[in-house]
Amino acid sequence: MCEMFSLEGKVAVVIGGAGAIGEILAQGLARQGAKVAIADIAFVKGEQLAKNIQSETKNEAAAFKVDLTDEKSVAQLAKDVAAKFKKIDILVNAQGVNMKYDATEFPGDAWDKMFAVNVKSLMLVCREFSKIMIPQKKGKVINLSSVRGVRATFWSGNEGYCATKGAVDMITRSLASEWAQHNINVNAIGPSTIRTPFSEKTLSDPSRLERFLASCPLKRVGEPADLVGTCIFLASSASDYITGQIIYLDGGLTAVG
């Protein structure tokens, strides 16, 4: 293992860790040496993932139940994780929902839910875990954004998702500026399509896949390993001089418009 990218002795918290992206990242961080806290409303799935990670990597992993729309639940999560692991080096915000409606029919409650989960909960998590990282005078925060925070899409129904990811980008930049004095790096990963169960609709539709690949210079869909590599880089000492950045994991899509 390259020492620069080693996470040995580090404690990583993955919010939304039982989801498709969260699970991939939790496993990847553990394989690189980190102890992992998996936080999700889906506690049973998170608990099974923690057991699998411990069995495979021999690194400590634990599941925590959290309702990300409840401020008290988020505050308690930070206290519980800190009590168990004594410190927190890496915070990954991998939570998110996407509900698609045409702009002329977008329901207000769906819009509110997307902002509650994708934006408000991210800020609440950062607020509570900063209370642990700031006294430590170190930390790495990695937010999951999207190319849709900076580019629209060919398909309808994405106004809510695009808006939430634009907000995530600006929270990332603002926190990076505010917390630099505490030696806390705050960055985001902005993927395009990654091969997960949630991308099945795009990947199984030949016309949608063809159009996606036409807009992607590398002419392929992102793989989970691509996502893990970027996350490890941002979590490790290799990225100590990088903060306030959104790294677009998109095969070149944002480079060509």
PDB file of C-alpha atoms in Angstrom:
ATOM      1  CA  MET A   1       0.000   0.000   0.000  1.00  0.00           C
ATOM      2  CA  CYS A   2       1.379   3.407  -0.980  1.00  0.00           C
ATOM      3  CA  GLU A   3       1.877   5.336   2.265  1.00  0.00           C
ATOM      4  CA  MET A   4       0.603   8.566   0.700  1.00  0.00           C
ATOM      5  CA  PHE A   5      -2.794   6.961   0.072  1.00  0.00           C
ATOM      6  CA  SER A   6      -2.913   4.847   3.222  1.00  0.00           C
ATOM      7  CA  LEU A   7      -5.825   5.346   5.592  1.00  0.00           C
ATOM      8  CA  GLU A   8      -4.391   3.124   8.332  1.00  0.00           C
ATOM      9  CA  GLY A   9      -5.453   4.361  11.748  1.00  0.00           C
ATOM     10  CA  LYS A  10      -8.057   6.722  10.295  1.00  0.00           C
ATOM     11  CA  VAL A  11     -11.742   6.752  11.236  1.00  0.00           C
ATOM     12  CA  ALA A  12     -14.190   7.364   8.392  1.00  0.00           C
ATOM     13  CA  VAL A  13     -17.898   8.083   8.723  1.00  0.00           C
ATOM     14  CA  VAL A  14     -20.045   7.350   5.673  1.00  0.00           C
ATOM     15  CA  ILE A  15     -23.439   9.035   5.805  1.00  0.00           C
ATOM     16  CA  GLY A  16     -25.940   7.109   3.697  1.00  0.00           C
ATOM     17  CA  GLY A  17     -23.544   4.197   4.015  1.00  0.00           C
ATOM     18  CA  ALA A  18     -26.188   1.558   3.322  1.00  0.00           C
ATOM     19  CA  GLY A  19     -27.049   3.064  -0.062  1.00  0.00           C
ATOM     20  CA  ALA A  20     -25.510   1.977  -3.360  1.00  0.00           C
ATOM     21  CA  ILE A  21     -22.822   4.676  -3.489  1.00  0.00           C
ATOM     22  CA  GLY A  22     -22.308   4.743   0.273  1.00  0.00           C
ATOM     23  CA  GLU A  23     -21.728   0.995   0.399  1.00  0.00           C
ATOM     24  CA  ILE A  24     -19.125   1.184  -2.363  1.00  0.00           C
ATOM     25  CA  LEU A  25     -17.262   3.977  -0.585  1.00  0.00           C
ATOM     26  CA  ALA A  26     -17.435   2.364   2.869  1.00  0.00           C
ATOM     27  CA  GLN A  27     -15.908  -0.826   1.479  1.00  0.00           C
ATOM     28  CA  GLY A  28     -13.225   1.090  -0.404  1.00  0.00           C
ATOM     29  CA  LEU A  29     -12.167   3.160   2.589  1.00  0.00           C
ATOM     30  CA  ALA A  30     -11.983   0.046   4.780  1.00  0.00           C
ATOM     31  CA  ARG A  31      -9.864  -1.788   2.223  1.00  0.00           C
ATOM     32  CA  GLN A  32      -7.427   1.110   2.379  1.00  0.00           C
ATOM     33  CA  GLY A  33      -7.105   0.689   6.141  1.00  0.00           C
ATOM     34  CA  ALA A  34      -9.784   2.917   7.666  1.00  0.00           C
ATOM     35  CA  LYS A  35     -12.134   2.041  10.485  1.00  0.00           C
ATOM     36  CA  VAL A  36     -15.626   2.759   9.196  1.00  0.00           C
ATOM     37  CA  ALA A  37     -18.853   4.021  10.748  1.00  0.00           C
ATOM     38  CA  ILE A  38     -21.864   3.377   8.514  1.00  0.00           C
ATOM     39  CA  ALA A  39     -24.747   5.759   9.210  1.00  0.00           C
ATOM     40  CA  ASP A  40     -28.141   5.241   7.599  1.00  0.00           C
ATOM     41  CA  ILE A  41     -31.854   5.004   8.326  1.00  0.00           C
ATOM     42  CA  ALA A  42     -31.605   1.431   6.988  1.00  0.00           C
ATOM     43  CA  PHE A  43     -29.891   0.077  10.100  1.00  0.00           C
ATOM     44  CA  VAL A  44     -30.251  -3.649   9.370  1.00  0.00           C
ATOM     45  CA  LYS A  45     -28.599  -3.283   5.973  1.00  0.00           C
ATOM     46  CA  GLY A  46     -25.892  -1.090   7.481  1.00  0.00           C
ATOM     47  CA  GLU A  47     -25.243  -3.620  10.217  1.00  0.00           C
ATOM     48  CA  GLN A  48     -24.818  -6.427   7.676  1.00  0.00           C
ATOM     49  CA  LEU A  49     -22.454  -4.266   5.627  1.00  0.00           C
ATOM     50  CA  ALA A  50     -20.383  -3.541   8.741  1.00  0.00           C
ATOM     51  CA  LYS A  51     -20.119  -7.274   9.444  1.00  0.00           C
ATOM     52  CA  ASN A  52     -19.067  -7.958   5.861  1.00  0.00           C
ATOM     53  CA  ILE A  53     -16.417  -5.233   5.980  1.00  0.00           C
ATOM     54  CA  GLN A  54     -14.987  -6.565   9.238  1.00  0.00           C
ATOM     55  CA  SER A  55     -14.910 -10.090   7.872  1.00  0.00           C
ATOM     56  CA  GLU A  56     -13.181  -9.056   4.643  1.00  0.00           C
ATOM     57  CA  THR A  57     -10.734  -6.392   5.846  1.00  0.00           C
ATOM     58  CA  LYS A  58     -10.320  -7.199   9.559  1.00  0.00           C
ATOM     59  CA  ASN A  59     -10.799  -3.482  10.169  1.00  0.00           C
ATOM     60  CA  GLU A  60     -13.343  -2.268  12.693  1.00  0.00           C
ATOM     61  CA  ALA A  61     -16.717  -1.259  11.291  1.00  0.00           C
ATOM     62  CA  ALA A  62     -19.979  -0.347  12.993  1.00  0.00           C
ATOM     63  CA  ALA A  63     -23.484   0.655  11.937  1.00  0.00           C
ATOM     64  CA  PHE A  64     -25.465   3.571  13.344  1.00  0.00           C
ATOM     65  CA  LYS A  65     -29.106   4.419  12.735  1.00  0.00           C
ATOM     66  CA  VAL A  66     -29.861   8.033  11.884  1.00  0.00           C
ATOM     67  CA  ASP A  67     -32.804  10.010  10.567  1.00  0.00           C
ATOM     68  CA  LEU A  68     -31.068  12.677   8.529  1.00  0.00           C
ATOM     69  CA  THR A  69     -34.157  14.889   8.463  1.00  0.00           C
ATOM     70  CA  ASP A  70     -34.154  15.115  12.276  1.00  0.00           C
ATOM     71  CA  GLU A  71     -31.650  17.547  13.828  1.00  0.00           C
ATOM     72  CA  LYS A  72     -31.628  15.718  17.167  1.00  0.00           C
ATOM     73  CA  SER A  73     -30.925  12.396  15.456  1.00  0.00           C
ATOM     74  CA  VAL A  74     -27.993  13.865  13.516  1.00  0.00           C
ATOM     75  CA  ALA A  75     -26.556  15.455  16.668  1.00  0.00           C
ATOM     76  CA  GLN A  76     -26.860  12.156  18.528  1.00  0.00           C
ATOM     77  CA  LEU A  77     -25.154  10.322  15.678  1.00  0.00           C
ATOM     78  CA  ALA A  78     -22.077  12.542  15.935  1.00  0.00           C
ATOM     79  CA  LYS A  79     -21.910  11.956  19.695  1.00  0.00           C
ATOM     80  CA  ASP A  80     -22.338   8.186  19.326  1.00  0.00           C
ATOM     81  CA  VAL A  81     -19.671   7.828  16.637  1.00  0.00           C
ATOM     82  CA  ALA A  82     -17.220   9.967  18.610  1.00  0.00           C
ATOM     83  CA  ALA A  83     -17.901   7.940  21.764  1.00  0.00           C
ATOM     84  CA  LYS A  84     -17.126   4.681  19.986  1.00  0.00           C
ATOM     85  CA  PHE A  85     -14.156   5.680  17.843  1.00  0.00           C
ATOM     86  CA  LYS A  86     -12.751   8.577  19.939  1.00  0.00           C
ATOM     87  CA  LYS A  87     -11.963  10.657  16.840  1.00  0.00           C
ATOM     88  CA  ILE A  88     -13.213  11.288  13.307  1.00  0.00           C
ATOM     89  CA  ASP A  89     -10.755  11.856  10.461  1.00  0.00           C
ATOM     90  CA  ILE A  90     -12.973  11.499   7.382  1.00  0.00           C
ATOM     91  CA  LEU A  91     -16.603  12.426   6.808  1.00  0.00           C
ATOM     92  CA  VAL A  92     -18.302  11.289   3.609  1.00  0.00           C
ATOM     93  CA  ASN A  93     -21.764  12.642   2.804  1.00  0.00           C
ATOM     94  CA  ALA A  94     -23.164  10.027   0.418  1.00  0.00           C
ATOM     95  CA  GLN A  95     -26.855  10.539   1.184  1.00  0.00           C
ATOM     96  CA  GLY A  96     -29.256  11.587  -1.524  1.00  0.00           C
ATOM     97  CA  VAL A  97     -32.598  11.116  -3.238  1.00  0.00           C
ATOM     98  CA  ASN A  98     -33.753  11.888  -6.765  1.00  0.00           C
ATOM     99  CA  MET A  99     -37.407  12.259  -7.712  1.00  0.00           C
ATOM    100  CA  LYS A 100     -38.124  13.192 -11.307  1.00  0.00           C
ATOM    101  CA  TYR A 101     -41.103  15.304 -12.378  1.00  0.00           C
ATOM    102  CA  ASP A 102     -41.624  17.582 -15.341  1.00  0.00           C
ATOM    103  CA  ALA A 103     -41.089  21.206 -14.348  1.00  0.00           C
ATOM    104  CA  THR A 104     -44.746  22.011 -15.080  1.00  0.00           C
ATOM    105  CA  GLU A 105     -45.865  19.371 -12.566  1.00  0.00           C
ATOM    106  CA  PHE A 106     -43.139  19.324  -9.899  1.00  0.00           C
ATOM    107  CA  PRO A 107     -44.895  18.719  -6.534  1.00  0.00           C
ATOM    108  CA  GLY A 108     -43.899  21.018  -3.711  1.00  0.00           C
ATOM    109  CA  ASP A 109     -43.579  18.178  -1.208  1.00  0.00           C
ATOM    110  CA  ALA A 110     -41.188  16.280  -3.493  1.00  0.00           C
ATOM    111  CA  TRP A 111     -39.091  19.428  -3.912  1.00  0.00           C
ATOM    112  CA  ASP A 112     -39.002  19.928  -0.140  1.00  0.00           C
ATOM    113  CA  LYS A 113     -37.998  16.311   0.507  1.00  0.00           C
ATOM    114  CA  MET A 114     -35.134  16.483  -1.973  1.00  0.00           C
ATOM    115  CA  PHE A 115     -33.782  19.637  -0.364  1.00  0.00           C
ATOM    116  CA  ALA A 116     -34.274  18.155   3.115  1.00  0.00           C
ATOM    117  CA  VAL A 117     -32.206  15.058   2.294  1.00  0.00           C
ATOM    118  CA  ASN A 118     -29.721  16.337  -0.301  1.00  0.00           C
ATOM    119  CA  VAL A 119     -28.996  19.778   1.137  1.00  0.00           C
ATOM    120  CA  LYS A 120     -30.277  20.404   4.660  1.00  0.00           C
ATOM    121  CA  SER A 121     -29.127  17.045   6.037  1.00  0.00           C
ATOM    122  CA  LEU A 122     -25.675  17.528   4.506  1.00  0.00           C
ATOM    123  CA  MET A 123     -25.311  20.877   6.257  1.00  0.00           C
ATOM    124  CA  LEU A 124     -26.620  19.447   9.534  1.00  0.00           C
ATOM    125  CA  VAL A 125     -24.135  16.573   9.352  1.00  0.00           C
ATOM    126  CA  CYS A 126     -21.258  18.937   8.604  1.00  0.00           C
ATOM    127  CA  ARG A 127     -22.337  21.211  11.461  1.00  0.00           C
ATOM    128  CA  GLU A 128     -22.431  18.415  14.031  1.00  0.00           C
ATOM    129  CA  PHE A 129     -19.273  16.603  12.966  1.00  0.00           C
ATOM    130  CA  SER A 130     -17.332  19.866  12.757  1.00  0.00           C
ATOM    131  CA  LYS A 131     -17.729  20.042  16.543  1.00  0.00           C
ATOM    132  CA  ILE A 132     -15.419  17.026  16.666  1.00  0.00           C
ATOM    133  CA  MET A 133     -13.061  17.916  13.807  1.00  0.00           C
ATOM    134  CA  ILE A 134     -12.440  21.556  14.774  1.00  0.00           C
ATOM    135  CA  PRO A 135     -10.977  20.732  18.226  1.00  0.00           C
ATOM    136  CA  GLN A 136      -8.842  18.043  16.530  1.00  0.00           C
ATOM    137  CA  LYS A 137      -7.508  20.725  14.151  1.00  0.00           C
ATOM    138  CA  LYS A 138      -7.802  18.302  11.227  1.00  0.00           C
ATOM    139  CA  GLY A 139     -10.311  16.497   9.066  1.00  0.00           C
ATOM    140  CA  LYS A 140     -11.377  15.595   5.559  1.00  0.00           C
ATOM    141  CA  VAL A 141     -14.964  16.197   4.426  1.00  0.00           C
ATOM    142  CA  ILE A 142     -16.064  14.659   1.127  1.00  0.00           C
ATOM    143  CA  ASN A 143     -19.502  15.535  -0.231  1.00  0.00           C
ATOM    144  CA  LEU A 144     -21.215  13.630  -3.031  1.00  0.00           C
ATOM    145  CA  SER A 145     -22.383  16.092  -5.629  1.00  0.00           C
ATOM    146  CA  SER A 146     -22.993  15.471  -9.345  1.00  0.00           C
ATOM    147  CA  VAL A 147     -22.195  16.846 -12.775  1.00  0.00           C
ATOM    148  CA  ARG A 148     -25.849  17.908 -12.572  1.00  0.00           C
ATOM    149  CA  GLY A 149     -24.814  20.610 -10.141  1.00  0.00           C
ATOM    150  CA  VAL A 150     -23.086  22.392 -13.012  1.00  0.00           C
ATOM    151  CA  ARG A 151     -24.627  20.929 -16.177  1.00  0.00           C
ATOM    152  CA  ALA A 152     -28.236  20.248 -17.122  1.00  0.00           C
ATOM    153  CA  THR A 153     -29.271  16.975 -18.709  1.00  0.00           C
ATOM    154  CA  PHE A 154     -30.985  15.964 -21.962  1.00  0.00           C
ATOM    155  CA  TRP A 155     -33.886  14.372 -20.091  1.00  0.00           C
ATOM    156  CA  SER A 156     -36.747  16.134 -18.323  1.00  0.00           C
ATOM    157  CA  GLY A 157     -37.589  15.992 -14.647  1.00  0.00           C
ATOM    158  CA  ASN A 158     -34.225  16.948 -13.162  1.00  0.00           C
ATOM    159  CA  GLU A 159     -34.818  20.498 -11.932  1.00  0.00           C
ATOM    160  CA  GLY A 160     -34.970  19.437  -8.283  1.00  0.00           C
ATOM    161  CA  TYR A 161     -31.911  17.202  -8.408  1.00  0.00           C
ATOM    162  CA  CYS A 162     -29.844  19.748 -10.326  1.00  0.00           C
ATOM    163  CA  ALA A 163     -30.811  22.483  -7.884  1.00  0.00           C
ATOM    164  CA  THR A 164     -29.838  20.419  -4.837  1.00  0.00           C
ATOM    165  CA  LYS A 165     -26.464  19.504  -6.278  1.00  0.00           C
ATOM    166  CA  GLY A 166     -25.734  23.117  -7.170  1.00  0.00           C
ATOM    167  CA  ALA A 167     -26.406  23.891  -3.507  1.00  0.00           C
ATOM    168  CA  VAL A 168     -24.060  21.090  -2.395  1.00  0.00           C
ATOM    169  CA  ASP A 169     -21.293  22.598  -4.535  1.00  0.00           C
ATOM    170  CA  MET A 170     -21.646  26.012  -2.912  1.00  0.00           C
ATOM    171  CA  ILE A 171     -21.844  24.583   0.615  1.00  0.00           C
ATOM    172  CA  THR A 172     -18.634  22.695  -0.161  1.00  0.00           C
ATOM    173  CA  ARG A 173     -16.803  25.828  -1.291  1.00  0.00           C
ATOM    174  CA  SER A 174     -18.097  27.950   1.571  1.00  0.00           C
ATOM    175  CA  LEU A 175     -17.205  25.416   4.269  1.00  0.00           C
ATOM    176  CA  ALA A 176     -13.762  24.955   2.718  1.00  0.00           C
ATOM    177  CA  SER A 177     -13.129  28.664   3.135  1.00  0.00           C
ATOM    178  CA  GLU A 178     -14.549  28.854   6.650  1.00  0.00           C
ATOM    179  CA  TRP A 179     -12.808  25.766   8.000  1.00  0.00           C
ATOM    180  CA  ALA A 180      -9.396  26.128   6.345  1.00  0.00           C
ATOM    181  CA  GLN A 181      -8.163  27.830   9.520  1.00  0.00           C
ATOM    182  CA  HIS A 182      -8.905  24.575  11.359  1.00  0.00           C
ATOM    183  CA  ASN A 183      -6.973  22.420   8.860  1.00  0.00           C
ATOM    184  CA  ILE A 184     -10.178  20.819   7.602  1.00  0.00           C
ATOM    185  CA  ASN A 185     -10.334  20.100   3.873  1.00  0.00           C
ATOM    186  CA  VAL A 186     -13.789  20.160   2.293  1.00  0.00           C
ATOM    187  CA  ASN A 187     -14.191  18.858  -1.250  1.00  0.00           C
ATOM    188  CA  ALA A 188     -16.858  17.174  -3.357  1.00  0.00           C
ATOM    189  CA  ILE A 189     -17.028  14.456  -5.975  1.00  0.00           C
ATOM    190  CA  GLY A 190     -19.315  15.214  -8.917  1.00  0.00           C
ATOM    191  CA  PRO A 191     -19.967  11.951 -10.777  1.00  0.00           C
ATOM    192  CA  SER A 192     -21.919  11.466 -13.961  1.00  0.00           C
ATOM    193  CA  THR A 193     -23.394   7.997 -14.488  1.00  0.00           C
ATOM    194  CA  ILE A 194     -21.764   5.337 -12.296  1.00  0.00           C
ATOM    195  CA  ARG A 195     -22.618   1.665 -12.779  1.00  0.00           C
ATOM    196  CA  THR A 196     -24.862   0.938  -9.786  1.00  0.00           C
ATOM    197  CA  PRO A 197     -28.373  -0.504  -9.400  1.00  0.00           C
ATOM    198  CA  PHE A 198     -29.716   3.059  -9.534  1.00  0.00           C
ATOM    199  CA  SER A 199     -28.252   3.695 -12.995  1.00  0.00           C
ATOM    200  CA  GLU A 200     -29.962   0.626 -14.434  1.00  0.00           C
ATOM    201  CA  LYS A 201     -32.628   2.682 -16.245  1.00  0.00           C
ATOM    202  CA  THR A 202     -30.016   4.621 -18.216  1.00  0.00           C
ATOM    203  CA  LEU A 203     -27.747   1.671 -18.890  1.00  0.00           C
ATOM    204  CA  SER A 204     -30.557  -0.685 -19.966  1.00  0.00           C
ATOM    205  CA  ASP A 205     -32.044   1.786 -22.457  1.00  0.00           C
ATOM    206  CA  PRO A 206     -29.974   1.642 -25.679  1.00  0.00           C
ATOM    207  CA  SER A 207     -31.018   5.114 -26.860  1.00  0.00           C
ATOM    208  CA  ARG A 208     -30.279   6.764 -23.508  1.00  0.00           C
ATOM    209  CA  LEU A 209     -26.959   4.957 -23.194  1.00  0.00           C
ATOM    210  CA  GLU A 210     -25.980   5.909 -26.741  1.00  0.00           C
ATOM    211  CA  ARG A 211     -26.754   9.569 -26.087  1.00  0.00           C
ATOM    212  CA  PHE A 212     -24.837   9.519 -22.807  1.00  0.00           C
ATOM    213  CA  LEU A 213     -21.771   7.949 -24.416  1.00  0.00           C
ATOM    214  CA  ALA A 214     -21.916  10.475 -27.262  1.00  0.00           C
ATOM    215  CA  SER A 215     -21.476  13.280 -24.720  1.00  0.00           C
ATOM    216  CA  CYS A 216     -18.634  11.527 -22.861  1.00  0.00           C
ATOM    217  CA  PRO A 217     -15.127  11.852 -24.338  1.00  0.00           C
ATOM    218  CA  LEU A 218     -13.930   8.623 -22.693  1.00  0.00           C
ATOM    219  CA  LYS A 219     -16.930   6.775 -24.202  1.00  0.00           C
ATOM    220  CA  ARG A 220     -17.695   4.656 -21.169  1.00  0.00           C
ATOM    221  CA  VAL A 221     -19.791   4.603 -18.041  1.00  0.00           C
ATOM    222  CA  GLY A 222     -18.085   5.236 -14.711  1.00  0.00           C
ATOM    223  CA  GLU A 223     -17.281   2.166 -12.645  1.00  0.00           C
ATOM    224  CA  PRO A 224     -17.452   1.910  -8.840  1.00  0.00           C
ATOM    225  CA  ALA A 225     -13.652   1.668  -8.720  1.00  0.00           C
ATOM    226  CA  ASP A 226     -13.446   5.128 -10.310  1.00  0.00           C
ATOM    227  CA  LEU A 227     -15.517   6.548  -7.485  1.00  0.00           C
ATOM    228  CA  VAL A 228     -13.546   4.745  -4.781  1.00  0.00           C
ATOM    229  CA  GLY A 229     -10.195   5.922  -6.123  1.00  0.00           C
ATOM    230  CA  THR A 230     -11.271   9.569  -6.076  1.00  0.00           C
ATOM    231  CA  CYS A 231     -12.680   9.242  -2.569  1.00  0.00           C
ATOM    232  CA  ILE A 232      -9.483   7.642  -1.248  1.00  0.00           C
ATOM    233  CA  PHE A 233      -7.428  10.429  -2.829  1.00  0.00           C
ATOM    234  CA  LEU A 234      -9.540  13.115  -1.128  1.00  0.00           C
ATOM    235  CA  ALA A 235      -9.483  11.235   2.196  1.00  0.00           C
ATOM    236  CA  SER A 236      -5.718  10.715   2.191  1.00  0.00           C
ATOM    237  CA  SER A 237      -2.697  12.936   2.770  1.00  0.00           C
ATOM    238  CA  ALA A 238      -2.216  13.068  -1.007  1.00  0.00           C
ATOM    239  CA  SER A 239      -4.892  15.803  -1.129  1.00  0.00           C
ATOM    240  CA  ASP A 240      -3.749  17.893   1.841  1.00  0.00           C
ATOM    241  CA  TYR A 241      -3.384  21.044  -0.303  1.00  0.00           C
ATOM    242  CA  ILE A 242      -6.742  20.644  -2.051  1.00  0.00           C
ATOM    243  CA  THR A 243      -9.875  22.215  -0.629  1.00  0.00           C
ATOM    244  CA  GLY A 244     -13.062  23.790  -1.950  1.00  0.00           C
ATOM    245  CA  GLN A 245     -12.942  21.739  -5.145  1.00  0.00           C
ATOM    246  CA  ILE A 246     -15.555  19.692  -6.963  1.00  0.00           C
ATOM    247  CA  ILE A 247     -13.817  16.867  -8.814  1.00  0.00           C
ATOM    248  CA  TYR A 248     -15.938  15.855 -11.776  1.00  0.00           C
ATOM    249  CA  LEU A 249     -15.807  12.098 -12.170  1.00  0.00           C
ATOM    250  CA  ASP A 250     -17.419  12.221 -15.589  1.00  0.00           C
ATOM    251  CA  GLY A 251     -15.186  10.857 -18.329  1.00  0.00           C
ATOM    252  CA  GLY A 252     -14.664  14.401 -19.615  1.00  0.00           C
ATOM    253  CA  LEU A 253     -18.332  15.362 -19.948  1.00  0.00           C
ATOM    254  CA  THR A 254     -17.970  18.753 -18.269  1.00  0.00           C
ATOM    255  CA  ALA A 255     -14.817  19.544 -20.274  1.00  0.00           C
ATOM    256  CA  VAL A 256     -16.734  19.653 -23.552  1.00  0.00           C
ATOM    257  CA  GLY A 257     -19.940  21.380 -22.467  1.00  0.00           C
TER     258      GLY A 257
END
